[in-house]
CSV table of C-alpha atoms in Angstrom, one decimal:
chain,number,residue,atom,x,y,z
A,1,MET,CA,25.3,87.8,-94.8
A,2,GLN,CA,23.7,86.7,-97.6
A,3,GLU,CA,19.7,88.3,-98.3
A,4,ASP,CA,17.8,85.0,-97.7
A,5,LYS,CA,20.0,84.2,-94.7
A,6,LYS,CA,19.6,87.7,-92.7
A,7,ILE,CA,17.6,87.2,-89.2
A,8,ILE,CA,15.1,89.0,-87.5
A,9,ARG,CA,15.5,88.7,-83.9
A,10,THR,CA,11.9,88.0,-81.9
A,11,VAL,CA,10.8,87.3,-78.1
A,12,ARG,CA,10.6,83.8,-79.7
A,13,GLY,CA,14.1,83.5,-81.0
A,14,ASP,CA,15.5,84.3,-83.8
A,15,ILE,CA,13.9,83.6,-87.2
A,16,LEU,CA,15.2,84.5,-91.4
A,17,ALA,CA,14.2,87.8,-92.8
A,18,ASN,CA,12.4,85.8,-95.8
A,19,GLU,CA,9.8,84.3,-93.5
A,20,ILE,CA,8.4,87.5,-92.0
A,21,GLY,CA,5.0,88.8,-93.8
A,22,HIS,CA,3.3,92.2,-93.6
A,23,THR,CA,5.1,93.6,-90.4
A,24,GLN,CA,4.4,96.8,-88.3
A,25,CYS,CA,7.2,98.7,-87.3
A,26,HIS,CA,6.1,100.8,-84.9
A,27,GLU,CA,3.7,99.6,-82.3
A,28,HIS,CA,3.0,99.4,-78.4
A,29,ILE,CA,1.0,96.4,-77.2
A,30,TRP,CA,1.0,96.0,-73.5
A,31,LEU,CA,2.6,98.7,-71.3
A,32,ARG,CA,2.8,98.7,-67.8
A,33,LYS,CA,1.1,101.6,-65.7
A,34,GLY,CA,4.1,104.5,-64.7
A,35,PRO,CA,5.8,107.6,-65.4
A,36,SER,CA,4.1,107.2,-69.2
A,37,PHE,CA,0.8,107.2,-67.7
A,38,ALA,CA,1.1,110.2,-65.9
A,39,VAL,CA,2.4,111.8,-69.2
A,40,ASN,CA,-0.5,111.4,-70.6
A,41,PRO,CA,-3.4,108.1,-69.8
A,42,ALA,CA,-3.9,106.0,-73.1
A,43,LEU,CA,-0.5,104.9,-72.1
A,44,LEU,CA,-1.1,102.0,-70.1
A,45,ILE,CA,-2.2,99.1,-71.9
A,46,ASP,CA,-1.6,96.6,-69.0
A,47,ASP,CA,-4.1,93.9,-70.3
A,48,GLU,CA,-2.8,90.2,-71.3
A,49,GLU,CA,-6.1,89.0,-72.7
A,50,LYS,CA,-6.9,93.0,-74.5
A,51,SER,CA,-3.8,92.7,-75.9
A,52,LEU,CA,-4.0,89.1,-77.3
A,53,ALA,CA,-7.3,90.0,-78.8
A,54,GLU,CA,-5.7,92.6,-80.8
A,55,LEU,CA,-3.1,90.3,-81.9
A,56,LEU,CA,-5.5,87.6,-82.8
A,57,ASP,CA,-7.3,89.9,-85.0
A,58,TYR,CA,-4.3,91.6,-86.4
A,59,LYS,CA,-3.1,87.8,-87.0
A,60,LYS,CA,-6.6,87.6,-88.7
A,61,ALA,CA,-6.1,89.9,-91.2
A,62,GLY,CA,-3.0,88.9,-92.3
A,63,GLY,CA,-0.7,90.5,-89.8
A,64,SER,CA,2.8,88.1,-88.9
A,65,ALA,CA,4.9,90.4,-86.8
A,66,ILE,CA,5.2,93.7,-85.5
A,67,VAL,CA,8.1,95.9,-83.2
A,68,ASP,CA,7.0,96.5,-79.6
A,69,ALA,CA,8.8,99.9,-78.9
A,70,GLN,CA,9.3,100.0,-75.2
A,71,PRO,CA,12.7,99.9,-74.5
A,72,ILE,CA,14.2,99.2,-71.2
A,73,ASN,CA,13.1,101.6,-67.9
A,74,CYS,CA,9.8,102.6,-69.6
A,75,GLY,CA,7.1,100.0,-68.9
A,76,ARG,CA,8.0,97.3,-70.8
A,77,CYS,CA,8.2,93.5,-69.9
A,78,PRO,CA,9.9,90.8,-71.6
A,79,GLU,CA,7.7,87.6,-70.4
A,80,VAL,CA,4.1,89.1,-71.1
A,81,LEU,CA,5.4,90.0,-75.1
A,82,GLN,CA,6.8,86.5,-75.6
A,83,ARG,CA,3.8,84.8,-73.7
A,84,LEU,CA,1.7,87.3,-76.3
A,85,SER,CA,3.5,86.0,-79.2
A,86,GLU,CA,3.1,82.5,-78.2
A,87,LYS,CA,-0.7,82.6,-78.1
A,88,SER,CA,-1.3,84.8,-81.2
A,89,GLY,CA,1.7,83.4,-83.7
A,90,VAL,CA,2.1,87.1,-84.7
A,91,HIS,CA,6.3,87.8,-84.2
A,92,ILE,CA,7.0,90.6,-82.0
A,93,VAL,CA,10.5,92.4,-82.2
A,94,ALA,CA,11.1,93.7,-78.7
A,95,VAL,CA,13.4,96.7,-78.2
A,96,THR,CA,16.4,97.6,-75.9
A,97,GLY,CA,17.6,101.1,-75.6
A,98,PHE,CA,16.0,104.3,-74.3
A,99,HIS,CA,13.2,106.3,-74.1
A,100,LYS,CA,12.4,110.0,-73.6
A,101,LYS,CA,13.5,111.0,-69.9
A,102,GLU,CA,9.6,111.9,-69.1
A,103,PHE,CA,9.3,108.4,-69.4
A,104,TRP,CA,11.7,106.7,-67.4
A,105,GLU,CA,10.5,104.8,-64.3
A,106,ASN,CA,13.5,105.2,-62.6
A,107,ASP,CA,17.3,106.6,-63.2
A,108,SER,CA,19.0,103.4,-62.3
A,109,LEU,CA,20.8,104.0,-66.2
A,110,ALA,CA,21.4,107.3,-65.8
A,111,SER,CA,24.7,107.4,-63.8
A,112,LEU,CA,26.3,104.9,-65.6
A,113,GLY,CA,28.7,105.9,-68.3
A,114,VAL,CA,29.4,105.1,-72.2
A,115,GLU,CA,30.5,101.7,-72.1
A,116,GLU,CA,28.1,100.6,-69.3
A,117,LEU,CA,25.4,101.6,-71.3
A,118,ALA,CA,26.9,100.1,-74.2
A,119,GLU,CA,26.8,96.7,-72.3
A,120,VAL,CA,23.4,96.7,-71.0
A,121,PHE,CA,21.8,97.8,-74.5
A,122,ALA,CA,23.9,95.0,-76.1
A,123,SER,CA,23.4,92.1,-73.4
A,124,GLU,CA,19.3,92.8,-73.9
A,125,ILE,CA,20.4,91.6,-77.7
A,126,GLU,CA,23.2,89.0,-77.1
A,127,GLU,CA,21.8,87.3,-73.6
A,128,GLY,CA,18.2,88.0,-72.5
A,129,MET,CA,16.2,91.3,-71.3
A,130,LEU,CA,16.0,92.3,-68.2
A,131,GLY,CA,12.3,91.5,-67.0
A,132,GLU,CA,10.5,93.4,-64.5
A,133,ASN,CA,12.1,92.2,-61.7
A,134,GLY,CA,15.4,93.2,-62.6
A,135,ILE,CA,16.3,89.8,-63.4
A,136,ARG,CA,17.6,89.0,-66.6
A,137,THR,CA,15.1,86.5,-69.1
A,138,ASN,CA,16.2,84.4,-72.1
A,139,ILE,CA,14.3,86.6,-74.0
A,140,ARG,CA,16.0,88.9,-76.0
A,141,ALA,CA,15.5,92.2,-77.8
A,142,GLY,CA,15.7,92.8,-81.6
A,143,ILE,CA,16.4,96.5,-82.2
A,144,VAL,CA,18.3,99.3,-80.4
A,145,LYS,CA,16.0,102.3,-79.7
A,146,ALA,CA,17.1,105.9,-79.1
A,147,ALA,CA,14.6,109.0,-78.4
A,148,TYR,CA,15.6,111.9,-80.3
A,149,ASP,CA,14.3,114.5,-78.1
A,150,LYS,CA,14.6,118.7,-78.8
A,151,GLY,CA,17.8,119.8,-77.7
A,152,ALA,CA,19.4,115.9,-77.3
A,153,PHE,CA,22.8,116.7,-78.2
A,154,GLU,CA,23.1,119.4,-76.1
A,155,ASP,CA,22.6,117.2,-73.6
A,156,GLU,CA,25.1,115.3,-71.8
A,157,THR,CA,23.1,112.4,-70.6
A,158,TYR,CA,21.3,112.0,-73.6
A,159,LEU,CA,24.3,111.6,-76.1
A,160,ARG,CA,26.1,109.8,-73.2
A,161,PHE,CA,22.9,107.4,-74.5
A,162,PHE,CA,23.6,107.9,-77.6
A,163,THR,CA,26.5,106.8,-78.0
A,164,ALA,CA,26.0,103.9,-76.1
A,165,ALA,CA,23.0,102.7,-78.5
A,166,ALA,CA,25.5,103.2,-81.4
A,167,LEU,CA,28.1,101.1,-79.8
A,168,ALA,CA,25.3,98.3,-79.1
A,169,ALA,CA,23.9,98.3,-82.0
A,170,LYS,CA,28.1,97.9,-83.9
A,171,LYS,CA,28.6,95.3,-81.2
A,172,THR,CA,25.4,93.3,-82.1
A,173,GLY,CA,24.8,93.8,-85.8
A,174,ALA,CA,21.2,95.4,-84.8
A,175,PRO,CA,19.1,97.6,-86.3
A,176,VAL,CA,18.5,100.9,-84.9
A,177,LEU,CA,15.1,102.7,-84.2
A,178,ILE,CA,15.1,106.3,-83.9
A,179,HIS,CA,12.0,108.5,-82.0
A,180,THR,CA,12.1,111.5,-83.5
A,181,GLU,CA,10.2,114.8,-82.4
A,182,LYS,CA,9.6,118.3,-84.2
A,183,ASN,CA,12.4,120.8,-84.7
A,184,THR,CA,14.6,118.2,-84.6
A,185,ASP,CA,17.7,117.6,-86.8
A,186,ILE,CA,17.8,114.5,-88.6
A,187,GLU,CA,20.5,114.7,-90.7
A,188,LYS,CA,22.9,115.8,-87.9
A,189,MET,CA,21.5,112.6,-86.3
A,190,ILE,CA,22.4,110.6,-89.5
A,191,ARG,CA,25.9,112.0,-89.8
A,192,PHE,CA,26.5,110.9,-85.5
A,193,PHE,CA,25.6,107.3,-86.2
A,194,ALA,CA,27.5,106.9,-89.2
A,195,GLU,CA,30.6,108.7,-87.4
A,196,MET,CA,30.2,105.9,-84.7
A,197,GLY,CA,30.1,103.6,-87.7
A,198,ILE,CA,26.6,102.3,-88.1
A,199,GLY,CA,25.0,103.7,-91.9
A,200,ALA,CA,21.5,105.1,-93.2
A,201,ASN,CA,20.9,101.7,-94.2
A,202,ARG,CA,20.8,100.2,-90.3
A,203,ILE,CA,18.4,103.2,-89.0
A,204,ILE,CA,14.6,103.3,-88.9
A,205,ILE,CA,13.2,106.8,-88.4
A,206,CYS,CA,9.8,106.9,-86.7
A,207,HIS,CA,7.3,109.6,-86.9
A,208,LEU,CA,8.6,111.4,-89.3
A,209,ASP,CA,5.7,111.8,-91.3
A,210,ARG,CA,4.2,114.4,-88.6
A,211,THR,CA,7.1,115.5,-87.1
A,212,ASN,CA,8.9,116.9,-90.4
A,213,GLY,CA,7.0,118.0,-93.5
A,214,ASP,CA,9.5,119.2,-96.0
A,215,LEU,CA,9.8,115.9,-98.0
A,216,SER,CA,12.7,117.0,-99.8
A,217,LEU,CA,14.2,115.5,-96.9
A,218,HIS,CA,12.4,112.2,-96.8
A,219,GLU,CA,13.6,112.2,-99.9
A,220,LYS,CA,17.3,112.5,-98.8
A,221,LEU,CA,16.6,110.4,-96.0
A,222,ALA,CA,15.4,107.8,-98.0
A,223,SER,CA,18.4,108.1,-101.0
A,224,MET,CA,21.0,107.7,-97.9
A,225,GLY,CA,19.4,104.8,-97.8
A,226,ALA,CA,17.9,104.9,-94.2
A,227,TYR,CA,13.8,103.6,-94.0
A,228,LEU,CA,11.4,105.7,-92.9
A,229,CYS,CA,8.6,104.7,-90.4
A,230,TYR,CA,5.5,106.2,-91.4
A,231,ASP,CA,3.3,105.7,-88.4
A,232,SER,CA,0.8,108.1,-88.1
A,233,ILE,CA,-1.0,106.8,-89.9
A,234,ASN,CA,-5.0,107.7,-89.0
A,235,ARG,CA,-3.6,109.7,-86.4
A,236,LEU,CA,-5.9,112.2,-87.0
A,237,LYS,CA,-5.2,114.9,-84.7
A,238,TYR,CA,-1.4,115.3,-86.6
A,239,LEU,CA,-2.0,114.6,-90.1
A,240,SER,CA,-5.6,113.9,-92.2
A,241,GLU,CA,-4.9,110.6,-94.8
A,242,GLU,CA,-5.3,112.7,-97.3
A,243,GLU,CA,-1.9,114.3,-96.3
A,244,GLU,CA,-0.4,111.2,-95.1
A,245,ILE,CA,-1.5,109.1,-98.8
A,246,ALA,CA,0.3,112.7,-100.4
A,247,ILE,CA,3.8,112.1,-99.1
A,248,ILE,CA,3.5,108.0,-99.5
A,249,ALA,CA,2.7,108.9,-103.1
A,250,ASN,CA,5.3,111.1,-103.6
A,251,MET,CA,8.1,108.5,-102.4
A,252,VAL,CA,6.7,106.0,-104.4
A,253,LYS,CA,6.7,108.4,-107.2
A,254,LYS,CA,10.4,108.9,-106.5
A,255,GLY,CA,11.0,105.0,-106.1
A,256,PHE,CA,11.8,105.1,-102.6
A,257,GLU,CA,9.1,101.9,-101.9
A,258,LYS,CA,11.9,99.7,-100.5
A,259,ASN,CA,12.8,102.6,-98.4
A,260,LEU,CA,9.1,102.7,-96.2
A,261,LEU,CA,7.2,101.2,-93.0
A,262,PHE,CA,4.5,101.4,-91.5
A,263,GLY,CA,2.8,101.5,-87.8
A,264,LEU,CA,0.3,102.9,-86.3
A,265,ASP,CA,2.1,103.7,-82.4
A,266,THR,CA,-0.4,102.1,-81.1
A,267,THR,CA,-1.9,103.8,-77.7
A,268,ARG,CA,-4.9,101.9,-75.3
A,269,ALA,CA,-6.9,104.9,-77.9
A,270,ARG,CA,-5.9,103.3,-80.8
A,271,LEU,CA,-6.8,99.7,-79.4
A,272,ARG,CA,-10.2,98.1,-80.4
A,273,SER,CA,-10.3,95.9,-77.7
A,274,TYR,CA,-9.3,98.8,-75.1
A,275,GLY,CA,-12.4,100.7,-76.5
A,276,ALA,CA,-10.9,102.2,-79.2
A,277,ASP,CA,-12.8,102.9,-82.8
A,278,MET,CA,-9.8,101.4,-84.8
A,279,GLY,CA,-7.7,98.2,-83.9
A,280,LEU,CA,-3.7,96.7,-84.6
A,281,ASP,CA,-5.5,95.6,-88.0
A,282,PHE,CA,-6.5,99.4,-89.2
A,283,ILE,CA,-3.8,99.0,-92.1
A,284,LEU,CA,-4.6,95.9,-93.5
A,285,GLN,CA,-8.3,96.1,-92.9
A,286,SER,CA,-8.9,99.6,-94.1
A,287,PHE,CA,-5.8,101.9,-95.1
A,288,ILE,CA,-4.0,99.3,-97.9
A,289,LYS,CA,-7.3,98.9,-100.0
A,290,THR,CA,-7.5,103.1,-99.7
A,291,LEU,CA,-4.2,102.7,-101.1
A,292,SER,CA,-5.0,100.8,-103.7
A,293,GLU,CA,-8.8,102.5,-104.2
A,294,ARG,CA,-6.2,106.5,-104.8
A,295,GLY,CA,-4.4,104.0,-107.5
A,296,PHE,CA,-1.2,102.1,-105.9
A,297,GLU,CA,-0.4,99.4,-107.8
A,298,THR,CA,0.3,95.8,-105.4
A,299,GLU,CA,3.5,95.7,-106.3
A,300,GLN,CA,4.6,99.5,-104.8
A,301,ILE,CA,2.7,98.1,-101.7
A,302,CYS,CA,4.5,94.9,-101.5
A,303,LYS,CA,7.9,96.8,-101.7
A,304,ILE,CA,7.0,98.0,-98.9
A,305,ASN,CA,8.3,95.3,-96.8
A,306,PRO,CA,10.6,95.2,-93.7
A,307,ALA,CA,12.4,92.2,-93.8
A,308,SER,CA,15.4,94.1,-94.7
A,309,ALA,CA,14.9,97.4,-92.3
A,310,LEU,CA,14.8,94.3,-89.2
A,311,SER,CA,17.0,92.5,-90.3
A,312,PHE,CA,20.9,92.2,-88.1
A,313,LYS,CA,23.9,93.1,-90.6
């Protein structure tokens, strides 16, 4: 597919990849109360007006699009995401696929075979996502998410879900978004998807800035074509701003700007409208200015652009 003809699938429909500007590739802008709340009360983002206010501030600061990384069976609501996108003018890319088991609302998918699961994920991309009431909407997902939890490759359920995610991505051409944890073998995961016909250039690896400090691994993954979403910006309990900038500086120095993506992995505790001391616009309003002050060239920052990463292949 020609570069100027590649598409990104959003909750308002398909757009050309070159139509988007600043995009944050791992966010949460709406999340209903469920198992995730029991894990962490900050994982409740269920006030539509407050979420809209965040998106409007983000848009005003220059934001063009976000990826809302909450998949099926984990508190996602396609109808709300579409309304928020329409009212704010911010493109929202929704995800299908799966998160860690502790976030599952029920076991409705757990008993399905690989082919059945793959069809669930693929149909959410090709036909429309299932709504809160279980009825299919015409609002389509644009990414297949997979959660790489500890021990996932030794767990039959996770392995089945990983296989189904790969099959769905292969069928639809959608990109793949991978949640990572500490002490997970990222290269093994890349090899697994490669064997399933999904190249590294179709994979977005999230959280690596806080889950693996081995910068030689970051470089190796980028050299393979994978996209690294550094989404722990201003998550100071994981790493300082100096540490975050050092990771980015190393990758830029090695020429991997085009493999980098940014995000905040927002929670209720990181959204101003919900009472936090920062908002969805933090990268635009603060972090990019900090990068410029630290010597990053505008051209280098502009190369950190998700258009290719989010495109259908």
